[in-house]
C-alpha cells in the first residue's frame, strides 16, 4: 500500500506542487481498524490497507487528494466548530470540498445534499449539519455539552451516517503548530496544479489569521501579569538565598465584556456569546465582569464560574458610547471585549482610555462592513453562527 502511495506522490512532485508539499508535512501509516479509506489528523495520514486494496489507483489518488485538501484548508487543525460532533465536522468539510473540487471516482457530499447554499465555509456547514443531525437523531444530545470533542458523542450520528464519517474527523483537534507549518507551505507554493481558482483563493485566505475568541487573550498577554506578589519558600530570594522567602508573580487578568442586547441580536446570538464567555474560565481566569447594553448600560455582573442561565435586558437600539466611557473610567481592567453585530454609530474613544479593546462580530459579512472603523480602536474578530 505504501508503494502505491509513493508512486502517486511521485507524480504529484512533477505536477502538483501544492499537494506534494503539504503531503510531505505528514507521515503515512497503515491502520486497518479505521472505517474509512483514508483520514488525516495529528500529523498523520492514515490509510486502511484492507479497504484500499479493492480500489483502483485512480480512486486511491482521489481519496488522498481529498485528505490533503483538508490539510491545506486546515480543517483538522485550525478550525474546530464548537458544539459540533465529529460526524458534523466531517460532513461540513466534505461540503466545502465537494462544492469546489470536481471528483470522478469518489462520491462526496455537497451543500445541496443538505439543502444548504453553495460557497459556504467549514464552520457554517458543520453547524447547520449538526442541527440536522440532532433532528434526525431526535435526542438533541450534541448541543453545548460536546465541547470535549469525544468520539463517543457521535453514537446517534453513527446510526444515521455510519462510523466512516465519525472516523474521518476522529483525530481532528486544535493544533496551532501544525496549522502554522501548513501556512508556511502554502505561502511558498508557486504552482497550484489542478486545484481550481476558487479553492486556491479559499486556501490562501485561510492563512490570514482569523482571530476567534480562543485567541483573544493573546492580544492582552502584555498586560496580564498581576502586580500581586506572593511570597514562597520554593523560590530563593535573589539577594539572600533560602534565608528569606522569594517572590512569585501569578499570571491573571481582569476582563470586562460588553454584550450587545439590542433588538437586532437574537436569542441564539446571545447564547453563542455567553457560551464563549463561559469558555474563558478554561484559561484559568477566576472572574469576568459582564455587562449588557443597548442604548444604555446595564448592571455589571461579576461571573465567578460559567453562567448556566442568561437574563437578558435592553432589547432596544444600540449605542457603544456608554460602554466605552465606562471602560475608560475604569483603568483597572486589563482588556475589554464587545460582542455585537456592529450596527451602531462609531463611538468616540477617549484619549485617556488605555484598556485594549477587541470587537467580536457574528459573521464574516459584518466583519467586512465594520472592520475598517473598528480596527482603529482595537482588534476585530468573528464568531460565526449558522
PDB file of C-alpha atoms in Angstrom, residues 102-314:
ATOM      1  CA  UNK A 102     -14.583  18.014  -9.158  1.00  0.00           C
ATOM      2  CA  UNK A 103     -14.044  14.310  -8.450  1.00  0.00           C
ATOM      3  CA  UNK A 104     -14.526  11.418 -10.857  1.00  0.00           C
ATOM      4  CA  UNK A 105     -14.127   8.262  -8.774  1.00  0.00           C
ATOM      5  CA  UNK A 106     -15.284   9.306  -5.313  1.00  0.00           C
ATOM      6  CA  UNK A 107     -18.722  10.496  -4.270  1.00  0.00           C
ATOM      7  CA  UNK A 108     -18.573  13.270  -1.697  1.00  0.00           C
ATOM      8  CA  UNK A 109     -21.288  15.339  -0.060  1.00  0.00           C
ATOM      9  CA  UNK A 110     -22.238  18.715  -1.454  1.00  0.00           C
ATOM     10  CA  UNK A 111     -24.168  21.570   0.204  1.00  0.00           C
ATOM     11  CA  UNK A 112     -27.227  20.782  -1.942  1.00  0.00           C
ATOM     12  CA  UNK A 113     -27.446  17.331  -0.311  1.00  0.00           C
ATOM     13  CA  UNK A 114     -28.403  19.126   2.908  1.00  0.00           C
ATOM     14  CA  UNK A 115     -30.385  21.909   1.195  1.00  0.00           C
ATOM     15  CA  UNK A 116     -27.665  24.394   2.089  1.00  0.00           C
ATOM     16  CA  UNK A 117     -26.412  27.262  -0.114  1.00  0.00           C
ATOM     17  CA  UNK A 118     -23.113  26.966  -2.023  1.00  0.00           C
ATOM     18  CA  UNK A 119     -19.929  28.927  -1.325  1.00  0.00           C
ATOM     19  CA  UNK A 120     -20.239  28.497   2.433  1.00  0.00           C
ATOM     20  CA  UNK A 121     -17.377  27.854   4.836  1.00  0.00           C
ATOM     21  CA  UNK A 122     -16.492  24.919   7.058  1.00  0.00           C
ATOM     22  CA  UNK A 123     -17.965  26.230  10.315  1.00  0.00           C
ATOM     23  CA  UNK A 124     -21.243  27.238   8.659  1.00  0.00           C
ATOM     24  CA  UNK A 125     -21.804  23.828   7.083  1.00  0.00           C
ATOM     25  CA  UNK A 126     -20.731  21.929  10.217  1.00  0.00           C
ATOM     26  CA  UNK A 127     -23.143  23.848  12.464  1.00  0.00           C
ATOM     27  CA  UNK A 128     -26.051  23.564  10.026  1.00  0.00           C
ATOM     28  CA  UNK A 129     -25.468  19.828   9.627  1.00  0.00           C
ATOM     29  CA  UNK A 130     -25.189  19.459  13.408  1.00  0.00           C
ATOM     30  CA  UNK A 131     -28.709  20.841  13.746  1.00  0.00           C
ATOM     31  CA  UNK A 132     -29.934  18.414  11.100  1.00  0.00           C
ATOM     32  CA  UNK A 133     -28.273  15.505  12.914  1.00  0.00           C
ATOM     33  CA  UNK A 134     -29.962  16.485  16.152  1.00  0.00           C
ATOM     34  CA  UNK A 135     -33.332  16.494  14.449  1.00  0.00           C
ATOM     35  CA  UNK A 136     -32.650  13.155  12.777  1.00  0.00           C
ATOM     36  CA  UNK A 137     -31.414  11.543  15.975  1.00  0.00           C
ATOM     37  CA  UNK A 138     -34.291  13.029  17.946  1.00  0.00           C
ATOM     38  CA  UNK A 139     -32.098  13.320  21.021  1.00  0.00           C
ATOM     39  CA  UNK A 140     -30.512  16.755  20.843  1.00  0.00           C
ATOM     40  CA  UNK A 141     -27.533  15.239  22.588  1.00  0.00           C
ATOM     41  CA  UNK A 142     -24.800  17.131  20.817  1.00  0.00           C
ATOM     42  CA  UNK A 143     -25.548  20.756  21.877  1.00  0.00           C
ATOM     43  CA  UNK A 144     -23.193  22.722  24.005  1.00  0.00           C
ATOM     44  CA  UNK A 145     -22.029  19.688  26.009  1.00  0.00           C
ATOM     45  CA  UNK A 146     -19.984  18.339  23.088  1.00  0.00           C
ATOM     46  CA  UNK A 147     -17.111  20.720  23.799  1.00  0.00           C
ATOM     47  CA  UNK A 148     -14.676  17.936  24.693  1.00  0.00           C
ATOM     48  CA  UNK A 149     -14.832  16.540  21.140  1.00  0.00           C
ATOM     49  CA  UNK A 150     -15.008  12.979  22.379  1.00  0.00           C
ATOM     50  CA  UNK A 151     -15.675  10.399  19.644  1.00  0.00           C
ATOM     51  CA  UNK A 152     -18.352   8.609  21.705  1.00  0.00           C
ATOM     52  CA  UNK A 153     -20.551  11.666  21.359  1.00  0.00           C
ATOM     53  CA  UNK A 154     -21.259  10.525  17.806  1.00  0.00           C
ATOM     54  CA  UNK A 155     -23.283   7.442  18.641  1.00  0.00           C
ATOM     55  CA  UNK A 156     -26.546   8.888  17.307  1.00  0.00           C
ATOM     56  CA  UNK A 157     -24.831  10.319  14.236  1.00  0.00           C
ATOM     57  CA  UNK A 158     -23.184   6.963  13.519  1.00  0.00           C
ATOM     58  CA  UNK A 159     -26.609   5.330  13.396  1.00  0.00           C
ATOM     59  CA  UNK A 160     -27.554   7.779  10.629  1.00  0.00           C
ATOM     60  CA  UNK A 161     -24.358   8.123   8.597  1.00  0.00           C
ATOM     61  CA  UNK A 162     -22.176   5.209   9.698  1.00  0.00           C
ATOM     62  CA  UNK A 163     -18.898   5.001  11.583  1.00  0.00           C
ATOM     63  CA  UNK A 164     -16.952   6.003   8.463  1.00  0.00           C
ATOM     64  CA  UNK A 165     -17.819   9.672   8.884  1.00  0.00           C
ATOM     65  CA  UNK A 166     -17.039   9.684  12.589  1.00  0.00           C
ATOM     66  CA  UNK A 167     -13.639   8.127  11.894  1.00  0.00           C
ATOM     67  CA  UNK A 168     -12.788  10.722   9.231  1.00  0.00           C
ATOM     68  CA  UNK A 169     -12.645  13.501  11.837  1.00  0.00           C
ATOM     69  CA  UNK A 170     -11.842  11.441  14.938  1.00  0.00           C
ATOM     70  CA  UNK A 171      -8.299  12.855  15.209  1.00  0.00           C
ATOM     71  CA  UNK A 172      -9.116  16.470  14.427  1.00  0.00           C
ATOM     72  CA  UNK A 173      -8.120  18.907  17.147  1.00  0.00           C
ATOM     73  CA  UNK A 174      -6.766  22.419  17.521  1.00  0.00           C
ATOM     74  CA  UNK A 175      -3.047  22.330  16.704  1.00  0.00           C
ATOM     75  CA  UNK A 176      -1.544  25.779  16.179  1.00  0.00           C
ATOM     76  CA  UNK A 177       1.928  24.394  15.464  1.00  0.00           C
ATOM     77  CA  UNK A 178       0.708  22.173  12.628  1.00  0.00           C
ATOM     78  CA  UNK A 179      -1.524  24.949  11.275  1.00  0.00           C
ATOM     79  CA  UNK A 180       1.453  27.311  11.217  1.00  0.00           C
ATOM     80  CA  UNK A 181       3.560  24.694   9.431  1.00  0.00           C
ATOM     81  CA  UNK A 182       0.869  24.249   6.763  1.00  0.00           C
ATOM     82  CA  UNK A 183       0.607  28.026   6.363  1.00  0.00           C
ATOM     83  CA  UNK A 184       4.347  28.213   5.690  1.00  0.00           C
ATOM     84  CA  UNK A 185       3.977  25.597   2.952  1.00  0.00           C
ATOM     85  CA  UNK A 186       1.055  27.484   1.398  1.00  0.00           C
ATOM     86  CA  UNK A 187       2.971  30.759   1.324  1.00  0.00           C
ATOM     87  CA  UNK A 188       5.859  29.083  -0.529  1.00  0.00           C
ATOM     88  CA  UNK A 189       3.728  27.434  -3.231  1.00  0.00           C
ATOM     89  CA  UNK A 190       4.393  28.740  -6.754  1.00  0.00           C
ATOM     90  CA  UNK A 191       2.110  26.414  -8.734  1.00  0.00           C
ATOM     91  CA  UNK A 192      -1.308  25.114  -7.664  1.00  0.00           C
ATOM     92  CA  UNK A 193      -1.571  22.408 -10.325  1.00  0.00           C
ATOM     93  CA  UNK A 194      -5.104  21.112 -10.848  1.00  0.00           C
ATOM     94  CA  UNK A 195      -6.644  22.941  -7.894  1.00  0.00           C
ATOM     95  CA  UNK A 196      -9.404  25.302  -9.142  1.00  0.00           C
ATOM     96  CA  UNK A 197      -9.066  29.041  -8.620  1.00  0.00           C
ATOM     97  CA  UNK A 198     -11.909  29.411  -6.118  1.00  0.00           C
ATOM     98  CA  UNK A 199     -10.435  26.671  -3.924  1.00  0.00           C
ATOM     99  CA  UNK A 200      -6.976  28.244  -4.142  1.00  0.00           C
ATOM    100  CA  UNK A 201      -8.455  31.574  -3.025  1.00  0.00           C
ATOM    101  CA  UNK A 202     -10.038  29.892  -0.008  1.00  0.00           C
ATOM    102  CA  UNK A 203      -6.791  28.132   0.875  1.00  0.00           C
ATOM    103  CA  UNK A 204      -4.820  31.379   0.667  1.00  0.00           C
ATOM    104  CA  UNK A 205      -7.485  33.221   2.676  1.00  0.00           C
ATOM    105  CA  UNK A 206      -7.199  30.578   5.402  1.00  0.00           C
ATOM    106  CA  UNK A 207      -3.576  31.598   6.013  1.00  0.00           C
ATOM    107  CA  UNK A 208      -4.700  35.048   7.116  1.00  0.00           C
ATOM    108  CA  UNK A 209      -5.124  34.967  10.856  1.00  0.00           C
ATOM    109  CA  UNK A 210      -8.782  34.507  11.695  1.00  0.00           C
ATOM    110  CA  UNK A 211      -8.895  35.767  15.233  1.00  0.00           C
ATOM    111  CA  UNK A 212     -11.553  33.973  17.241  1.00  0.00           C
ATOM    112  CA  UNK A 213     -12.453  34.038  20.899  1.00  0.00           C
ATOM    113  CA  UNK A 214      -9.957  31.291  21.736  1.00  0.00           C
ATOM    114  CA  UNK A 215      -7.127  33.612  20.665  1.00  0.00           C
ATOM    115  CA  UNK A 216      -8.434  36.875  22.074  1.00  0.00           C
ATOM    116  CA  UNK A 217      -6.430  36.551  25.285  1.00  0.00           C
ATOM    117  CA  UNK A 218      -3.220  36.621  23.241  1.00  0.00           C
ATOM    118  CA  UNK A 219      -3.949  40.261  22.497  1.00  0.00           C
ATOM    119  CA  UNK A 220      -3.852  41.077  26.203  1.00  0.00           C
ATOM    120  CA  UNK A 221      -0.811  38.980  27.023  1.00  0.00           C
ATOM    121  CA  UNK A 222       1.386  42.007  27.642  1.00  0.00           C
ATOM    122  CA  UNK A 223      -0.911  43.269  30.375  1.00  0.00           C
ATOM    123  CA  UNK A 224      -1.905  40.122  32.262  1.00  0.00           C
ATOM    124  CA  UNK A 225       0.993  39.986  34.696  1.00  0.00           C
ATOM    125  CA  UNK A 226      -0.551  40.715  38.048  1.00  0.00           C
ATOM    126  CA  UNK A 227       1.058  43.244  40.409  1.00  0.00           C
ATOM    127  CA  UNK A 228       0.185  40.965  43.317  1.00  0.00           C
ATOM    128  CA  UNK A 229       3.279  39.492  44.881  1.00  0.00           C
ATOM    129  CA  UNK A 230       3.202  36.113  46.579  1.00  0.00           C
ATOM    130  CA  UNK A 231       5.980  35.030  48.937  1.00  0.00           C
ATOM    131  CA  UNK A 232       7.158  31.438  48.599  1.00  0.00           C
ATOM    132  CA  UNK A 233       9.778  29.199  50.177  1.00  0.00           C
ATOM    133  CA  UNK A 234      10.008  27.216  46.946  1.00  0.00           C
ATOM    134  CA  UNK A 235      11.944  30.018  45.257  1.00  0.00           C
ATOM    135  CA  UNK A 236      15.052  31.510  46.933  1.00  0.00           C
ATOM    136  CA  UNK A 237      15.417  35.228  47.475  1.00  0.00           C
ATOM    137  CA  UNK A 238      17.740  36.674  44.839  1.00  0.00           C
ATOM    138  CA  UNK A 239      19.823  38.504  47.444  1.00  0.00           C
ATOM    139  CA  UNK A 240      19.843  36.265  50.499  1.00  0.00           C
ATOM    140  CA  UNK A 241      19.086  32.815  49.071  1.00  0.00           C
ATOM    141  CA  UNK A 242      16.888  30.478  51.130  1.00  0.00           C
ATOM    142  CA  UNK A 243      17.350  32.555  54.299  1.00  0.00           C
ATOM    143  CA  UNK A 244      14.441  34.743  53.104  1.00  0.00           C
ATOM    144  CA  UNK A 245      11.341  33.951  51.139  1.00  0.00           C
ATOM    145  CA  UNK A 246      11.432  34.552  47.399  1.00  0.00           C
ATOM    146  CA  UNK A 247       8.724  36.211  45.314  1.00  0.00           C
ATOM    147  CA  UNK A 248       6.306  34.754  42.832  1.00  0.00           C
ATOM    148  CA  UNK A 249       4.027  36.669  40.469  1.00  0.00           C
ATOM    149  CA  UNK A 250       0.921  34.861  39.231  1.00  0.00           C
ATOM    150  CA  UNK A 251      -0.490  35.420  35.779  1.00  0.00           C
ATOM    151  CA  UNK A 252      -4.040  36.691  35.866  1.00  0.00           C
ATOM    152  CA  UNK A 253      -6.216  39.156  34.024  1.00  0.00           C
ATOM    153  CA  UNK A 254      -9.154  41.414  34.760  1.00  0.00           C
ATOM    154  CA  UNK A 255     -11.563  41.438  31.819  1.00  0.00           C
ATOM    155  CA  UNK A 256     -14.812  43.229  31.180  1.00  0.00           C
ATOM    156  CA  UNK A 257     -17.099  42.007  28.433  1.00  0.00           C
ATOM    157  CA  UNK A 258     -19.877  44.095  26.924  1.00  0.00           C
ATOM    158  CA  UNK A 259     -22.732  42.122  25.379  1.00  0.00           C
ATOM    159  CA  UNK A 260     -24.939  43.866  22.821  1.00  0.00           C
ATOM    160  CA  UNK A 261     -28.507  43.035  23.888  1.00  0.00           C
ATOM    161  CA  UNK A 262     -30.276  45.267  21.361  1.00  0.00           C
ATOM    162  CA  UNK A 263     -33.263  44.097  19.374  1.00  0.00           C
ATOM    163  CA  UNK A 264     -31.148  43.056  16.371  1.00  0.00           C
ATOM    164  CA  UNK A 265     -29.357  40.414  18.453  1.00  0.00           C
ATOM    165  CA  UNK A 266     -31.242  37.104  18.517  1.00  0.00           C
ATOM    166  CA  UNK A 267     -31.538  34.679  21.414  1.00  0.00           C
ATOM    167  CA  UNK A 268     -29.239  32.274  19.548  1.00  0.00           C
ATOM    168  CA  UNK A 269     -26.660  35.067  19.249  1.00  0.00           C
ATOM    169  CA  UNK A 270     -26.818  35.710  22.984  1.00  0.00           C
ATOM    170  CA  UNK A 271     -26.486  32.002  23.772  1.00  0.00           C
ATOM    171  CA  UNK A 272     -23.473  31.839  21.477  1.00  0.00           C
ATOM    172  CA  UNK A 273     -21.934  34.936  23.069  1.00  0.00           C
ATOM    173  CA  UNK A 274     -22.338  33.573  26.584  1.00  0.00           C
ATOM    174  CA  UNK A 275     -21.093  30.105  25.653  1.00  0.00           C
ATOM    175  CA  UNK A 276     -17.817  31.683  24.521  1.00  0.00           C
ATOM    176  CA  UNK A 277     -17.648  33.788  27.674  1.00  0.00           C
ATOM    177  CA  UNK A 278     -18.002  30.585  29.703  1.00  0.00           C
ATOM    178  CA  UNK A 279     -15.005  29.101  27.952  1.00  0.00           C
ATOM    179  CA  UNK A 280     -12.732  31.880  29.206  1.00  0.00           C
ATOM    180  CA  UNK A 281     -12.760  30.115  32.578  1.00  0.00           C
ATOM    181  CA  UNK A 282     -10.785  27.303  30.941  1.00  0.00           C
ATOM    182  CA  UNK A 283      -7.869  29.724  30.701  1.00  0.00           C
ATOM    183  CA  UNK A 284      -7.666  29.924  34.486  1.00  0.00           C
ATOM    184  CA  UNK A 285      -9.436  33.279  34.775  1.00  0.00           C
ATOM    185  CA  UNK A 286     -11.085  33.460  38.173  1.00  0.00           C
ATOM    186  CA  UNK A 287     -13.686  36.103  37.397  1.00  0.00           C
ATOM    187  CA  UNK A 288     -15.077  38.099  34.483  1.00  0.00           C
ATOM    188  CA  UNK A 289     -17.196  41.235  34.592  1.00  0.00           C
ATOM    189  CA  UNK A 290     -20.052  41.165  32.070  1.00  0.00           C
ATOM    190  CA  UNK A 291     -22.433  43.991  31.244  1.00  0.00           C
ATOM    191  CA  UNK A 292     -25.293  44.055  28.736  1.00  0.00           C
ATOM    192  CA  UNK A 293     -26.062  47.223  26.816  1.00  0.00           C
ATOM    193  CA  UNK A 294     -28.325  48.636  24.128  1.00  0.00           C
ATOM    194  CA  UNK A 295     -28.543  52.426  24.116  1.00  0.00           C
ATOM    195  CA  UNK A 296     -27.953  52.345  27.877  1.00  0.00           C
ATOM    196  CA  UNK A 297     -25.517  50.446  30.021  1.00  0.00           C
ATOM    197  CA  UNK A 298     -26.937  47.692  32.210  1.00  0.00           C
ATOM    198  CA  UNK A 299     -25.707  46.454  35.553  1.00  0.00           C
ATOM    199  CA  UNK A 300     -22.203  44.999  35.712  1.00  0.00           C
ATOM    200  CA  UNK A 301     -22.346  41.327  36.693  1.00  0.00           C
ATOM    201  CA  UNK A 302     -19.282  39.503  38.005  1.00  0.00           C
ATOM    202  CA  UNK A 303     -19.105  35.872  36.890  1.00  0.00           C
ATOM    203  CA  UNK A 304     -17.069  33.513  39.053  1.00  0.00           C
ATOM    204  CA  UNK A 305     -17.976  30.448  37.000  1.00  0.00           C
ATOM    205  CA  UNK A 306     -19.701  29.540  33.771  1.00  0.00           C
ATOM    206  CA  UNK A 307     -23.175  31.076  33.566  1.00  0.00           C
ATOM    207  CA  UNK A 308     -25.951  28.490  33.280  1.00  0.00           C
ATOM    208  CA  UNK A 309     -28.833  30.934  32.914  1.00  0.00           C
ATOM    209  CA  UNK A 310     -28.984  34.191  30.954  1.00  0.00           C
ATOM    210  CA  UNK A 311     -31.208  37.088  31.981  1.00  0.00           C
ATOM    211  CA  UNK A 312     -31.498  39.483  29.067  1.00  0.00           C
ATOM    212  CA  UNK A 313     -32.146  43.203  29.487  1.00  0.00           C
ATOM    213  CA  UNK A 314     -32.389  46.011  26.960  1.00  0.00           C
TER     214      UNK A 314
END
